[in-house]
Amino acid sequence: MTIDVFYILAMIGTAVFALSGAMAAARQELDIFGFIIVGLAPAIGGGTIRDLLMGAEYVFWMIDLNYIYVASVVAIIAFFQVHRLDGKRYTLLTWADGLGLALFTIMGTQIAVDHDLHPVICVAMGMITGTFGGMIRDVICNEVPFLLQKEIYALAAIAGSCAYMVLIAVGLEDQGAMIIAVATTFIVRGLAIVFGWTLPPYRPQKKE
């Protein structure tokens, strides 16, 4: 039996991003419906924008409802169990978001490659898939999105996406390239979280 690594990663990414949404919903003390909506935002938001930009005939979750089911179930379970994580919610949100970022970025890049798009566009589609859903989640929860903060976030997505493009260009088989690229994205994001790496923010010059 052939194992579809791509689909397994897609379901894991959906679950992890839905969990990140549930953590954000918990911070806002939303009801169970709010948990589901905010859980769905990062789980399907980035991929939806990607498909619309690429002119796909159908948005991915409209032809495979497993994405909706997985995200909704995770959000509902989180609603009843998140109280066990008091004091650890933001940490879990950060790491769950980082893993979702890694998984979805590379999946988005691979989908763009399958559509024979220019390498630069493939990298952009990967970054959009990995980051825009989280941005929608944060906007709904009235928080500054990770994407717009000075943290190493979008840069981690770009690094992983570029790694994937290089690996397939040198002839590495697709599944191996995906795994290495996912690891690259997560490691870059994880190191930024652990060591507090940030991009230099704009600072206005002081007038004499």
Short mmCIF file of C-alpha atoms in Angstrom, two decimals:
data_model
loop_
_atom_site.label_atom_id
_atom_site.label_comp_id
_atom_site.label_asym_id
_atom_site.label_seq_id
_atom_site.Cartn_x
_atom_site.Cartn_y
_atom_site.Cartn_z
CA MET A 1 0.00 0.00 0.00
CA THR A 2 1.40 3.39 -1.02
CA ILE A 3 1.49 5.99 1.74
CA ASP A 4 0.55 9.48 0.56
CA VAL A 5 3.03 11.53 2.57
CA PHE A 6 1.65 14.76 1.10
CA TYR A 7 -1.88 14.03 2.32
CA ILE A 8 -0.69 12.93 5.76
CA LEU A 9 1.24 16.19 6.12
CA ALA A 10 -1.83 18.10 4.95
CA MET A 11 -4.00 16.55 7.67
CA ILE A 12 -1.34 17.08 10.35
CA GLY A 13 -0.93 20.68 9.26
CA THR A 14 -4.69 21.21 9.32
CA ALA A 15 -4.94 19.79 12.85
CA VAL A 16 -1.99 21.80 14.15
CA PHE A 17 -3.17 25.07 12.64
CA ALA A 18 -6.70 24.43 13.96
CA LEU A 19 -5.16 23.97 17.40
CA SER A 20 -3.34 27.27 17.06
CA GLY A 21 -6.67 28.88 16.22
CA ALA A 22 -8.30 27.26 19.23
CA MET A 23 -5.53 28.60 21.48
CA ALA A 24 -6.15 32.08 20.11
CA ALA A 25 -9.90 31.65 20.67
CA ALA A 26 -9.24 30.61 24.26
CA ARG A 27 -7.23 33.79 24.86
CA GLN A 28 -10.30 35.75 23.74
CA GLU A 29 -12.69 33.52 25.77
CA LEU A 30 -14.88 32.77 22.75
CA ASP A 31 -17.76 30.28 22.66
CA ILE A 32 -17.60 26.90 20.92
CA PHE A 33 -18.74 28.36 17.60
CA GLY A 34 -16.01 30.96 17.88
CA PHE A 35 -13.49 28.19 18.50
CA ILE A 36 -14.56 26.46 15.28
CA ILE A 37 -14.43 29.64 13.19
CA VAL A 38 -11.06 30.74 14.53
CA GLY A 39 -9.78 27.17 14.20
CA LEU A 40 -10.84 27.05 10.55
CA ALA A 41 -9.20 30.40 9.74
CA PRO A 42 -5.56 29.24 9.89
CA ALA A 43 -6.42 25.69 8.80
CA ILE A 44 -7.94 26.65 5.45
CA GLY A 45 -7.40 30.41 5.08
CA GLY A 46 -3.94 30.44 3.51
CA GLY A 47 -4.73 27.61 1.11
CA THR A 48 -7.97 29.30 0.09
CA ILE A 49 -6.17 32.51 -0.83
CA ARG A 50 -3.53 30.49 -2.72
CA ASP A 51 -6.15 28.64 -4.77
CA LEU A 52 -8.01 31.85 -5.58
CA LEU A 53 -4.80 33.55 -6.71
CA MET A 54 -3.87 30.57 -8.89
CA GLY A 55 -7.34 30.46 -10.44
CA ALA A 56 -8.05 26.91 -9.28
CA GLU A 57 -11.35 25.48 -10.49
CA TYR A 58 -12.30 24.64 -6.91
CA VAL A 59 -10.83 25.72 -3.57
CA PHE A 60 -9.16 22.66 -2.04
CA TRP A 61 -11.48 22.14 0.92
CA MET A 62 -14.57 22.24 -1.31
CA ILE A 63 -13.53 18.96 -2.94
CA ASP A 64 -12.14 17.34 0.21
CA LEU A 65 -14.22 18.03 3.32
CA ASN A 66 -11.70 16.19 5.51
CA TYR A 67 -9.97 19.54 5.97
CA ILE A 68 -13.16 21.00 7.46
CA TYR A 69 -13.86 17.91 9.55
CA VAL A 70 -10.36 17.68 11.03
CA ALA A 71 -10.16 21.38 11.86
CA SER A 72 -13.64 21.43 13.40
CA VAL A 73 -13.07 18.32 15.53
CA VAL A 74 -9.75 19.67 16.83
CA ALA A 75 -11.38 23.01 17.70
CA ILE A 76 -14.26 21.31 19.53
CA ILE A 77 -11.93 19.04 21.52
CA ALA A 78 -9.80 22.06 22.39
CA PHE A 79 -12.86 23.94 23.64
CA PHE A 80 -13.46 21.27 26.29
CA GLN A 81 -9.81 20.54 27.13
CA VAL A 82 -7.96 23.85 26.76
CA HIS A 83 -8.48 24.69 30.45
CA ARG A 84 -5.86 22.06 31.23
CA LEU A 85 -3.27 24.27 29.55
CA ASP A 86 -3.67 27.38 31.70
CA GLY A 87 -0.40 29.28 31.74
CA LYS A 88 0.89 27.43 28.68
CA ARG A 89 -1.53 28.59 26.01
CA TYR A 90 0.64 31.21 24.35
CA THR A 91 3.63 28.88 24.27
CA LEU A 92 1.54 26.14 22.68
CA LEU A 93 0.03 28.64 20.24
CA THR A 94 3.49 29.79 19.17
CA TRP A 95 4.86 26.29 18.60
CA ALA A 96 1.68 24.92 17.00
CA ASP A 97 1.68 27.89 14.66
CA GLY A 98 5.34 27.24 13.84
CA LEU A 99 4.68 23.62 12.92
CA GLY A 100 1.62 24.57 10.87
CA LEU A 101 3.70 27.22 9.14
CA ALA A 102 6.32 24.64 8.17
CA LEU A 103 3.85 22.07 6.88
CA PHE A 104 1.57 24.40 4.95
CA THR A 105 4.38 26.45 3.42
CA ILE A 106 5.95 23.44 1.74
CA MET A 107 2.60 22.01 0.67
CA GLY A 108 1.70 25.33 -0.92
CA THR A 109 5.04 25.44 -2.70
CA GLN A 110 4.61 21.88 -4.00
CA ILE A 111 1.13 22.65 -5.32
CA ALA A 112 2.44 25.71 -7.16
CA VAL A 113 5.27 23.61 -8.64
CA ASP A 114 2.67 21.11 -9.88
CA HIS A 115 1.00 24.01 -11.71
CA ASP A 116 4.29 24.78 -13.50
CA LEU A 117 4.51 28.29 -12.10
CA HIS A 118 7.71 30.35 -12.05
CA PRO A 119 9.99 29.48 -9.09
CA VAL A 120 9.54 32.95 -7.56
CA ILE A 121 5.76 32.53 -7.70
CA CYS A 122 6.07 29.04 -6.19
CA VAL A 123 7.96 30.50 -3.23
CA ALA A 124 5.35 33.26 -2.89
CA MET A 125 2.48 30.75 -2.98
CA GLY A 126 4.23 28.71 -0.30
CA MET A 127 4.65 31.74 1.93
CA ILE A 128 1.02 32.78 1.41
CA THR A 129 -0.25 29.27 2.20
CA GLY A 130 1.80 29.12 5.38
CA THR A 131 1.24 32.62 6.74
CA PHE A 132 -2.01 34.16 5.55
CA GLY A 133 -4.30 31.79 7.45
CA GLY A 134 -2.59 32.71 10.69
CA MET A 135 -2.93 36.37 9.77
CA ILE A 136 -6.70 35.92 9.33
CA ARG A 137 -6.84 34.16 12.72
CA ASP A 138 -5.03 37.00 14.45
CA VAL A 139 -7.11 39.70 12.78
CA ILE A 140 -10.32 37.96 13.90
CA CYS A 141 -8.94 37.86 17.45
CA ASN A 142 -7.92 41.53 17.27
CA GLU A 143 -4.22 40.74 17.65
CA VAL A 144 -1.22 41.91 15.65
CA PRO A 145 -0.49 39.05 13.20
CA PHE A 146 2.80 37.19 13.52
CA LEU A 147 3.32 38.04 9.84
CA LEU A 148 3.38 41.78 10.60
CA GLN A 149 5.53 41.58 13.70
CA LYS A 150 9.32 41.83 13.66
CA GLU A 151 9.64 38.11 14.44
CA ILE A 152 11.34 35.70 12.01
CA TYR A 153 8.12 34.31 10.55
CA ALA A 154 7.58 34.97 6.86
CA LEU A 155 11.34 34.70 6.44
CA ALA A 156 11.23 31.15 7.84
CA ALA A 157 8.54 30.27 5.29
CA ILE A 158 10.59 31.74 2.46
CA ALA A 159 13.70 29.85 3.62
CA GLY A 160 11.87 26.52 3.66
CA SER A 161 10.18 27.16 0.33
CA CYS A 162 13.50 28.08 -1.30
CA ALA A 163 15.06 24.94 0.18
CA TYR A 164 12.35 22.84 -1.43
CA MET A 165 12.87 24.49 -4.81
CA VAL A 166 16.63 23.92 -4.64
CA LEU A 167 16.27 20.29 -3.56
CA ILE A 168 13.94 19.33 -6.39
CA ALA A 169 16.11 21.28 -8.84
CA VAL A 170 19.12 19.13 -7.94
CA GLY A 171 17.06 15.98 -8.44
CA LEU A 172 16.03 14.91 -4.95
CA GLU A 173 12.79 12.92 -4.98
CA ASP A 174 9.73 14.91 -3.97
CA GLN A 175 8.90 13.31 -0.62
CA GLY A 176 12.45 13.64 0.64
CA ALA A 177 12.59 17.26 -0.50
CA MET A 178 9.33 17.99 1.30
CA ILE A 179 10.49 16.50 4.58
CA ILE A 180 13.81 18.36 4.52
CA ALA A 181 12.12 21.63 3.56
CA VAL A 182 9.49 21.26 6.31
CA ALA A 183 12.30 20.65 8.80
CA THR A 184 14.17 23.69 7.50
CA THR A 185 11.16 25.96 7.96
CA PHE A 186 10.40 24.65 11.44
CA ILE A 187 14.04 24.86 12.57
CA VAL A 188 14.41 28.46 11.40
CA ARG A 189 11.14 29.43 13.10
CA GLY A 190 11.98 27.40 16.21
CA LEU A 191 15.41 28.98 16.60
CA ALA A 192 13.81 32.40 16.27
CA ILE A 193 11.34 31.51 19.04
CA VAL A 194 13.98 30.07 21.38
CA PHE A 195 16.59 32.77 20.90
CA GLY A 196 14.24 35.68 20.30
CA TRP A 197 15.61 36.44 16.84
CA THR A 198 13.85 39.32 15.14
CA LEU A 199 14.22 41.47 12.08
CA PRO A 200 15.38 45.03 12.83
CA PRO A 201 12.33 47.28 13.14
CA TYR A 202 12.07 50.76 11.72
CA ARG A 203 13.18 53.43 14.16
CA PRO A 204 12.57 57.08 13.30
CA GLN A 205 15.64 59.28 13.40
CA LYS A 206 15.79 61.67 16.30
CA LYS A 207 15.77 65.29 15.30
CA GLU A 208 18.73 67.30 16.43
#
